[in-house]
Every structure is written in C-alpha cells, then in structure tokens.
Amino acid sequence: MDSNIILFCIKQKDIPKRLAFIREAEQLKNVLRSAHTSSGRQESTAEHSWRLCLLALALEDRLAHLDFAKVLQLCIVHDLGEAISGDIPAIAQTADSNKSEQEKQDLLTLLSPLPAFLQKALFSLWEEYEEASSPEARAVKALDKIETLIQHNQGTNPPDFDYRFNLTHGSQYTSNDPLFAEIRALIDADTAVHADKNSL
C-alpha cells in the first residue's frame, strides 16, 4: 500500500481521539472557582482561562519581548488539569494539599486520547507554566494572579470574602516586572477599598 495512503488512514483514525479529548476537556466549564461574577454566580475555570487569554491580548504590545503564541498556549493549558478533580482555592491550600501533583495526574489522564506528540507538547506547556521555567511562563503566572484579583474585585462575593488575603497573594509573580507591578498597584488599591468596606 502507498505510504501516503497509510499516513492518510492513520490521520483519519486520529480525529475521533482528538475529539474525545475535546469532549473530556468540556468538564472545565463545570469546575467552579471561589471567584464570583458581577452577577453573583461562581465563575468556572474555563471562564477564567478565557479572560486570562483576553487579558494577555489586551497587553500584547507591552509583551513584545515574549513569544506571544506561547503566552496564549500557556494561558489555555495552565488550568486544564483541573477538569477532573476541580480547583482548590489559594486560600484553602495547605502544604500537604498536593494540588500540583493531582493536577499533573489528572492532566495526563485527560491528554491520554491524543497522539503521543500532542500529549507531550501540551504536558510540556503545563509543566513549563507550573515550574515558571521561561519568561513566558513567568508572565502568565503574573497575568493569572492579576486576572483572578480583578475578578475578585469585580465580582459580587459572599459577605465573608477575604479581600485582605489578596493584598499579598501572588506578589512573588507580579513584583519583578515593571508592567505587572504597575498593574498590581492599581488592583491592590481597589482591593484595599473592598477590604475596608467589608470590615465595616
């Protein structure tokens, strides 16, 4: 049989597996986070990932020194592992919560229908983000915290929401770059107002 025909047949069998992955990834739309939308309902991890991508796009010209395609790839993949076991809010995490290891195992399960080269590529992106091992990953870490803080300030949160926790949360990622430090200062000012109102 012609090698081109064999390759075509392999690729045709490949599509259902890619679609199976996409169907499983849909679970991320059902994973709820501690943040609430402006209407008062809990946001999903998928919604957070979408607006993280949008935030990156809004700052693209200020991120010209980075590989922007990789920035978007990291934004899309960074929380994908939460599709199976869900999200653990930062305020609820403990030293023994093992969130990263659980996400890793869940992500490997989620990626399993895909061809090996795609599994490797997507897992490598997640690992790069998790370890903050590149300038792009460190930027996305900062953007991830920034988007979360914006949502916390914008959302209609429960009366016991701890805004003061947010004044320091993630600062290790936002303090080392002038752009992110500038954005963080604006957000922290807003957070402080919410914290003061909440304590009355």
PDB file of C-alpha atoms in Angstrom:
ATOM      1  CA  MET A   1       0.000   0.000   0.000  1.00  0.00           C
ATOM      2  CA  ASP A   2       1.198   3.505  -0.815  1.00  0.00           C
ATOM      3  CA  SER A   3       2.809   5.222   2.194  1.00  0.00           C
ATOM      4  CA  ASN A   4       0.695   8.353   1.607  1.00  0.00           C
ATOM      5  CA  ILE A   5      -2.492   6.277   1.840  1.00  0.00           C
ATOM      6  CA  ILE A   6      -1.261   4.661   5.067  1.00  0.00           C
ATOM      7  CA  LEU A   7      -0.484   8.074   6.533  1.00  0.00           C
ATOM      8  CA  PHE A   8      -3.915   9.374   5.489  1.00  0.00           C
ATOM      9  CA  CYS A   9      -5.631   6.389   7.157  1.00  0.00           C
ATOM     10  CA  ILE A  10      -3.678   6.923  10.374  1.00  0.00           C
ATOM     11  CA  LYS A  11      -4.620  10.605  10.419  1.00  0.00           C
ATOM     12  CA  GLN A  12      -8.300   9.767   9.802  1.00  0.00           C
ATOM     13  CA  LYS A  13      -8.348   7.382  12.796  1.00  0.00           C
ATOM     14  CA  ASP A  14      -6.636  10.103  14.809  1.00  0.00           C
ATOM     15  CA  ILE A  15      -9.511  12.633  14.600  1.00  0.00           C
ATOM     16  CA  PRO A  16     -12.008  10.773  16.840  1.00  0.00           C
ATOM     17  CA  LYS A  17      -9.361  10.629  19.567  1.00  0.00           C
ATOM     18  CA  ARG A  18      -8.763  14.372  19.337  1.00  0.00           C
ATOM     19  CA  LEU A  19     -12.498  14.952  19.556  1.00  0.00           C
ATOM     20  CA  ALA A  20     -12.662  12.650  22.593  1.00  0.00           C
ATOM     21  CA  PHE A  21     -10.081  14.869  24.281  1.00  0.00           C
ATOM     22  CA  ILE A  22     -12.106  17.995  23.467  1.00  0.00           C
ATOM     23  CA  ARG A  23     -15.244  16.372  24.874  1.00  0.00           C
ATOM     24  CA  GLU A  24     -13.450  15.486  28.109  1.00  0.00           C
ATOM     25  CA  ALA A  25     -11.937  18.978  28.380  1.00  0.00           C
ATOM     26  CA  GLU A  26     -15.518  20.337  28.404  1.00  0.00           C
ATOM     27  CA  GLN A  27     -15.573  19.410  32.094  1.00  0.00           C
ATOM     28  CA  LEU A  28     -13.522  22.543  32.752  1.00  0.00           C
ATOM     29  CA  LYS A  29     -16.698  24.550  32.056  1.00  0.00           C
ATOM     30  CA  ASN A  30     -18.280  22.881  35.107  1.00  0.00           C
ATOM     31  CA  VAL A  31     -15.372  23.435  37.509  1.00  0.00           C
ATOM     32  CA  LEU A  32     -16.285  26.318  39.809  1.00  0.00           C
ATOM     33  CA  ARG A  33     -13.783  28.697  41.375  1.00  0.00           C
ATOM     34  CA  SER A  34     -14.011  30.777  44.552  1.00  0.00           C
ATOM     35  CA  ALA A  35     -14.420  33.943  42.460  1.00  0.00           C
ATOM     36  CA  HIS A  36     -17.883  35.234  41.631  1.00  0.00           C
ATOM     37  CA  THR A  37     -19.014  37.119  38.544  1.00  0.00           C
ATOM     38  CA  SER A  38     -20.528  40.595  38.693  1.00  0.00           C
ATOM     39  CA  SER A  39     -23.977  38.935  38.709  1.00  0.00           C
ATOM     40  CA  GLY A  40     -23.056  36.931  41.806  1.00  0.00           C
ATOM     41  CA  ARG A  41     -22.679  33.405  40.423  1.00  0.00           C
ATOM     42  CA  GLN A  42     -19.452  31.445  40.766  1.00  0.00           C
ATOM     43  CA  GLU A  43     -17.220  31.588  37.711  1.00  0.00           C
ATOM     44  CA  SER A  44     -15.880  28.469  36.026  1.00  0.00           C
ATOM     45  CA  THR A  45     -12.232  27.700  35.431  1.00  0.00           C
ATOM     46  CA  ALA A  46     -12.931  27.804  31.688  1.00  0.00           C
ATOM     47  CA  GLU A  47     -14.228  31.381  32.029  1.00  0.00           C
ATOM     48  CA  HIS A  48     -11.114  32.349  33.972  1.00  0.00           C
ATOM     49  CA  SER A  49      -8.885  30.812  31.282  1.00  0.00           C
ATOM     50  CA  TRP A  50     -10.794  32.680  28.562  1.00  0.00           C
ATOM     51  CA  ARG A  51     -10.396  36.063  30.245  1.00  0.00           C
ATOM     52  CA  LEU A  52      -6.759  35.321  31.020  1.00  0.00           C
ATOM     53  CA  CYS A  53      -6.233  34.947  27.247  1.00  0.00           C
ATOM     54  CA  LEU A  54      -8.132  38.189  26.673  1.00  0.00           C
ATOM     55  CA  LEU A  55      -6.013  39.991  29.285  1.00  0.00           C
ATOM     56  CA  ALA A  56      -2.862  38.803  27.522  1.00  0.00           C
ATOM     57  CA  LEU A  57      -4.251  40.051  24.188  1.00  0.00           C
ATOM     58  CA  ALA A  58      -5.041  43.434  25.735  1.00  0.00           C
ATOM     59  CA  LEU A  59      -1.391  43.692  26.815  1.00  0.00           C
ATOM     60  CA  GLU A  60       0.197  42.123  23.719  1.00  0.00           C
ATOM     61  CA  ASP A  61       2.047  45.280  22.665  1.00  0.00           C
ATOM     62  CA  ARG A  62       3.550  45.535  26.157  1.00  0.00           C
ATOM     63  CA  LEU A  63       4.691  41.898  25.964  1.00  0.00           C
ATOM     64  CA  ALA A  64       6.527  42.273  22.651  1.00  0.00           C
ATOM     65  CA  HIS A  65       9.716  40.787  24.116  1.00  0.00           C
ATOM     66  CA  LEU A  66       7.927  37.449  24.618  1.00  0.00           C
ATOM     67  CA  ASP A  67       6.856  34.659  22.258  1.00  0.00           C
ATOM     68  CA  PHE A  68       3.193  35.674  22.254  1.00  0.00           C
ATOM     69  CA  ALA A  69       1.916  32.448  20.678  1.00  0.00           C
ATOM     70  CA  LYS A  70       3.468  30.587  23.590  1.00  0.00           C
ATOM     71  CA  VAL A  71       1.925  33.041  26.068  1.00  0.00           C
ATOM     72  CA  LEU A  72      -1.547  32.198  24.723  1.00  0.00           C
ATOM     73  CA  GLN A  73      -0.792  28.473  24.692  1.00  0.00           C
ATOM     74  CA  LEU A  74       0.254  28.643  28.336  1.00  0.00           C
ATOM     75  CA  CYS A  75      -2.878  30.637  29.226  1.00  0.00           C
ATOM     76  CA  ILE A  76      -5.087  27.986  27.641  1.00  0.00           C
ATOM     77  CA  VAL A  77      -3.332  24.979  29.190  1.00  0.00           C
ATOM     78  CA  HIS A  78      -2.378  26.278  32.651  1.00  0.00           C
ATOM     79  CA  ASP A  79      -5.515  25.060  34.495  1.00  0.00           C
ATOM     80  CA  LEU A  80      -6.525  22.233  32.157  1.00  0.00           C
ATOM     81  CA  GLY A  81      -5.698  19.593  34.780  1.00  0.00           C
ATOM     82  CA  GLU A  82      -8.494  20.958  36.969  1.00  0.00           C
ATOM     83  CA  ALA A  83     -11.083  19.481  34.591  1.00  0.00           C
ATOM     84  CA  ILE A  84     -11.128  16.204  36.529  1.00  0.00           C
ATOM     85  CA  SER A  85     -10.637  16.928  40.250  1.00  0.00           C
ATOM     86  CA  GLY A  86     -11.530  20.606  40.285  1.00  0.00           C
ATOM     87  CA  ASP A  87      -9.913  23.692  41.761  1.00  0.00           C
ATOM     88  CA  ILE A  88      -8.567  24.273  45.251  1.00  0.00           C
ATOM     89  CA  PRO A  89      -8.730  28.000  46.045  1.00  0.00           C
ATOM     90  CA  ALA A  90      -5.394  29.531  47.046  1.00  0.00           C
ATOM     91  CA  ILE A  91      -6.754  30.500  50.449  1.00  0.00           C
ATOM     92  CA  ALA A  92      -7.669  26.853  51.143  1.00  0.00           C
ATOM     93  CA  GLN A  93      -4.378  25.330  50.016  1.00  0.00           C
ATOM     94  CA  THR A  94      -2.064  23.797  52.589  1.00  0.00           C
ATOM     95  CA  ALA A  95       1.463  22.429  52.409  1.00  0.00           C
ATOM     96  CA  ASP A  96       0.106  18.882  52.120  1.00  0.00           C
ATOM     97  CA  SER A  97      -2.758  19.601  49.683  1.00  0.00           C
ATOM     98  CA  ASN A  98      -0.611  18.264  46.797  1.00  0.00           C
ATOM     99  CA  LYS A  99      -2.585  20.327  44.263  1.00  0.00           C
ATOM    100  CA  SER A 100       0.177  20.285  41.663  1.00  0.00           C
ATOM    101  CA  GLU A 101       0.623  16.503  41.712  1.00  0.00           C
ATOM    102  CA  GLN A 102      -3.142  15.942  41.472  1.00  0.00           C
ATOM    103  CA  GLU A 103      -3.385  18.337  38.517  1.00  0.00           C
ATOM    104  CA  LYS A 104      -0.452  16.600  36.850  1.00  0.00           C
ATOM    105  CA  GLN A 105      -2.038  13.149  37.107  1.00  0.00           C
ATOM    106  CA  ASP A 106      -5.427  14.462  36.014  1.00  0.00           C
ATOM    107  CA  LEU A 107      -3.895  16.252  33.048  1.00  0.00           C
ATOM    108  CA  LEU A 108      -2.105  13.087  31.929  1.00  0.00           C
ATOM    109  CA  THR A 109      -5.443  11.245  32.097  1.00  0.00           C
ATOM    110  CA  LEU A 110      -7.176  14.000  30.150  1.00  0.00           C
ATOM    111  CA  LEU A 111      -4.482  14.033  27.457  1.00  0.00           C
ATOM    112  CA  SER A 112      -4.399  10.242  27.055  1.00  0.00           C
ATOM    113  CA  PRO A 113      -6.649  10.025  23.950  1.00  0.00           C
ATOM    114  CA  LEU A 114      -4.340  12.333  21.989  1.00  0.00           C
ATOM    115  CA  PRO A 115      -1.448  11.239  19.748  1.00  0.00           C
ATOM    116  CA  ALA A 116       1.790  10.914  21.721  1.00  0.00           C
ATOM    117  CA  PHE A 117       3.398  14.005  20.197  1.00  0.00           C
ATOM    118  CA  LEU A 118       0.414  16.166  21.207  1.00  0.00           C
ATOM    119  CA  GLN A 119       0.313  14.688  24.703  1.00  0.00           C
ATOM    120  CA  LYS A 120       3.974  15.577  25.095  1.00  0.00           C
ATOM    121  CA  ALA A 121       3.551  19.107  23.705  1.00  0.00           C
ATOM    122  CA  LEU A 122       0.565  20.011  25.898  1.00  0.00           C
ATOM    123  CA  PHE A 123       2.035  18.421  29.016  1.00  0.00           C
ATOM    124  CA  SER A 124       5.320  20.266  28.423  1.00  0.00           C
ATOM    125  CA  LEU A 125       3.413  23.567  28.293  1.00  0.00           C
ATOM    126  CA  TRP A 126       1.673  22.794  31.596  1.00  0.00           C
ATOM    127  CA  GLU A 127       4.984  21.783  33.186  1.00  0.00           C
ATOM    128  CA  GLU A 128       6.669  24.948  31.897  1.00  0.00           C
ATOM    129  CA  TYR A 129       3.909  27.023  33.498  1.00  0.00           C
ATOM    130  CA  GLU A 130       3.939  25.043  36.731  1.00  0.00           C
ATOM    131  CA  GLU A 131       7.697  25.441  37.120  1.00  0.00           C
ATOM    132  CA  ALA A 132       7.731  29.038  35.801  1.00  0.00           C
ATOM    133  CA  SER A 133      10.731  27.924  33.772  1.00  0.00           C
ATOM    134  CA  SER A 134      10.572  30.518  30.969  1.00  0.00           C
ATOM    135  CA  PRO A 135       9.921  34.256  30.648  1.00  0.00           C
ATOM    136  CA  GLU A 136       6.576  33.421  29.028  1.00  0.00           C
ATOM    137  CA  ALA A 137       5.561  31.127  31.889  1.00  0.00           C
ATOM    138  CA  ARG A 138       6.533  33.733  34.483  1.00  0.00           C
ATOM    139  CA  ALA A 139       4.488  36.335  32.621  1.00  0.00           C
ATOM    140  CA  VAL A 140       1.459  34.041  32.516  1.00  0.00           C
ATOM    141  CA  LYS A 141       1.877  33.315  36.244  1.00  0.00           C
ATOM    142  CA  ALA A 142       1.661  37.061  36.859  1.00  0.00           C
ATOM    143  CA  LEU A 143      -1.269  37.508  34.477  1.00  0.00           C
ATOM    144  CA  ASP A 144      -3.080  34.583  36.114  1.00  0.00           C
ATOM    145  CA  LYS A 145      -2.872  36.285  39.516  1.00  0.00           C
ATOM    146  CA  ILE A 146      -3.870  39.643  38.026  1.00  0.00           C
ATOM    147  CA  GLU A 147      -6.964  38.241  36.277  1.00  0.00           C
ATOM    148  CA  THR A 148      -8.016  36.477  39.480  1.00  0.00           C
ATOM    149  CA  LEU A 149      -7.625  39.625  41.562  1.00  0.00           C
ATOM    150  CA  ILE A 150      -9.561  41.693  39.019  1.00  0.00           C
ATOM    151  CA  GLN A 151     -12.391  39.142  39.161  1.00  0.00           C
ATOM    152  CA  HIS A 152     -12.414  39.131  42.958  1.00  0.00           C
ATOM    153  CA  ASN A 153     -12.754  42.916  42.980  1.00  0.00           C
ATOM    154  CA  GLN A 154     -15.328  42.926  40.184  1.00  0.00           C
ATOM    155  CA  GLY A 155     -17.438  40.052  41.474  1.00  0.00           C
ATOM    156  CA  THR A 156     -20.397  40.079  43.812  1.00  0.00           C
ATOM    157  CA  ASN A 157     -18.789  37.971  46.530  1.00  0.00           C
ATOM    158  CA  PRO A 158     -20.172  36.439  49.738  1.00  0.00           C
ATOM    159  CA  PRO A 159     -20.091  38.707  52.840  1.00  0.00           C
ATOM    160  CA  ASP A 160     -17.198  36.755  54.386  1.00  0.00           C
ATOM    161  CA  PHE A 161     -14.931  37.063  51.317  1.00  0.00           C
ATOM    162  CA  ASP A 162     -11.332  37.703  52.450  1.00  0.00           C
ATOM    163  CA  TYR A 163     -10.105  40.634  50.366  1.00  0.00           C
ATOM    164  CA  ARG A 164      -7.070  41.205  52.609  1.00  0.00           C
ATOM    165  CA  PHE A 165      -5.655  37.831  51.584  1.00  0.00           C
ATOM    166  CA  ASN A 166      -5.466  39.200  48.035  1.00  0.00           C
ATOM    167  CA  LEU A 167      -3.230  42.132  49.027  1.00  0.00           C
ATOM    168  CA  THR A 168      -0.235  39.784  49.207  1.00  0.00           C
ATOM    169  CA  HIS A 169      -1.381  36.744  47.226  1.00  0.00           C
ATOM    170  CA  GLY A 170       0.764  36.115  44.138  1.00  0.00           C
ATOM    171  CA  SER A 171       3.004  39.116  44.709  1.00  0.00           C
ATOM    172  CA  GLN A 172       6.096  36.984  44.060  1.00  0.00           C
ATOM    173  CA  TYR A 173       4.961  36.763  40.426  1.00  0.00           C
ATOM    174  CA  THR A 174       3.830  40.359  39.921  1.00  0.00           C
ATOM    175  CA  SER A 175       6.604  42.286  41.683  1.00  0.00           C
ATOM    176  CA  ASN A 176       9.576  41.502  39.428  1.00  0.00           C
ATOM    177  CA  ASP A 177       8.343  43.163  36.223  1.00  0.00           C
ATOM    178  CA  PRO A 178       7.571  46.907  35.951  1.00  0.00           C
ATOM    179  CA  LEU A 179       4.422  46.334  33.871  1.00  0.00           C
ATOM    180  CA  PHE A 180       2.947  43.779  36.257  1.00  0.00           C
ATOM    181  CA  ALA A 181       3.981  45.817  39.294  1.00  0.00           C
ATOM    182  CA  GLU A 182       2.192  48.860  37.838  1.00  0.00           C
ATOM    183  CA  ILE A 183      -0.971  46.847  37.171  1.00  0.00           C
ATOM    184  CA  ARG A 184      -0.774  45.202  40.596  1.00  0.00           C
ATOM    185  CA  ALA A 185      -0.553  48.584  42.354  1.00  0.00           C
ATOM    186  CA  LEU A 186      -3.795  49.683  40.683  1.00  0.00           C
ATOM    187  CA  ILE A 187      -5.541  46.429  41.577  1.00  0.00           C
ATOM    188  CA  ASP A 188      -4.241  46.464  45.173  1.00  0.00           C
ATOM    189  CA  ALA A 189      -5.675  49.950  45.642  1.00  0.00           C
ATOM    190  CA  ASP A 190      -9.066  48.623  44.522  1.00  0.00           C
ATOM    191  CA  THR A 191      -8.676  45.549  46.751  1.00  0.00           C
ATOM    192  CA  ALA A 192      -7.901  47.719  49.766  1.00  0.00           C
ATOM    193  CA  VAL A 193     -11.118  49.699  49.218  1.00  0.00           C
ATOM    194  CA  HIS A 194     -13.122  46.455  49.089  1.00  0.00           C
ATOM    195  CA  ALA A 195     -11.346  45.151  52.208  1.00  0.00           C
ATOM    196  CA  ASP A 196     -12.139  48.313  54.128  1.00  0.00           C
ATOM    197  CA  LYS A 197     -15.802  48.225  53.088  1.00  0.00           C
ATOM    198  CA  ASN A 198     -16.023  44.547  54.004  1.00  0.00           C
ATOM    199  CA  SER A 199     -14.685  45.174  57.517  1.00  0.00           C
ATOM    200  CA  LEU A 200     -17.369  47.763  58.367  1.00  0.00           C
TER     201      LEU A 200
END
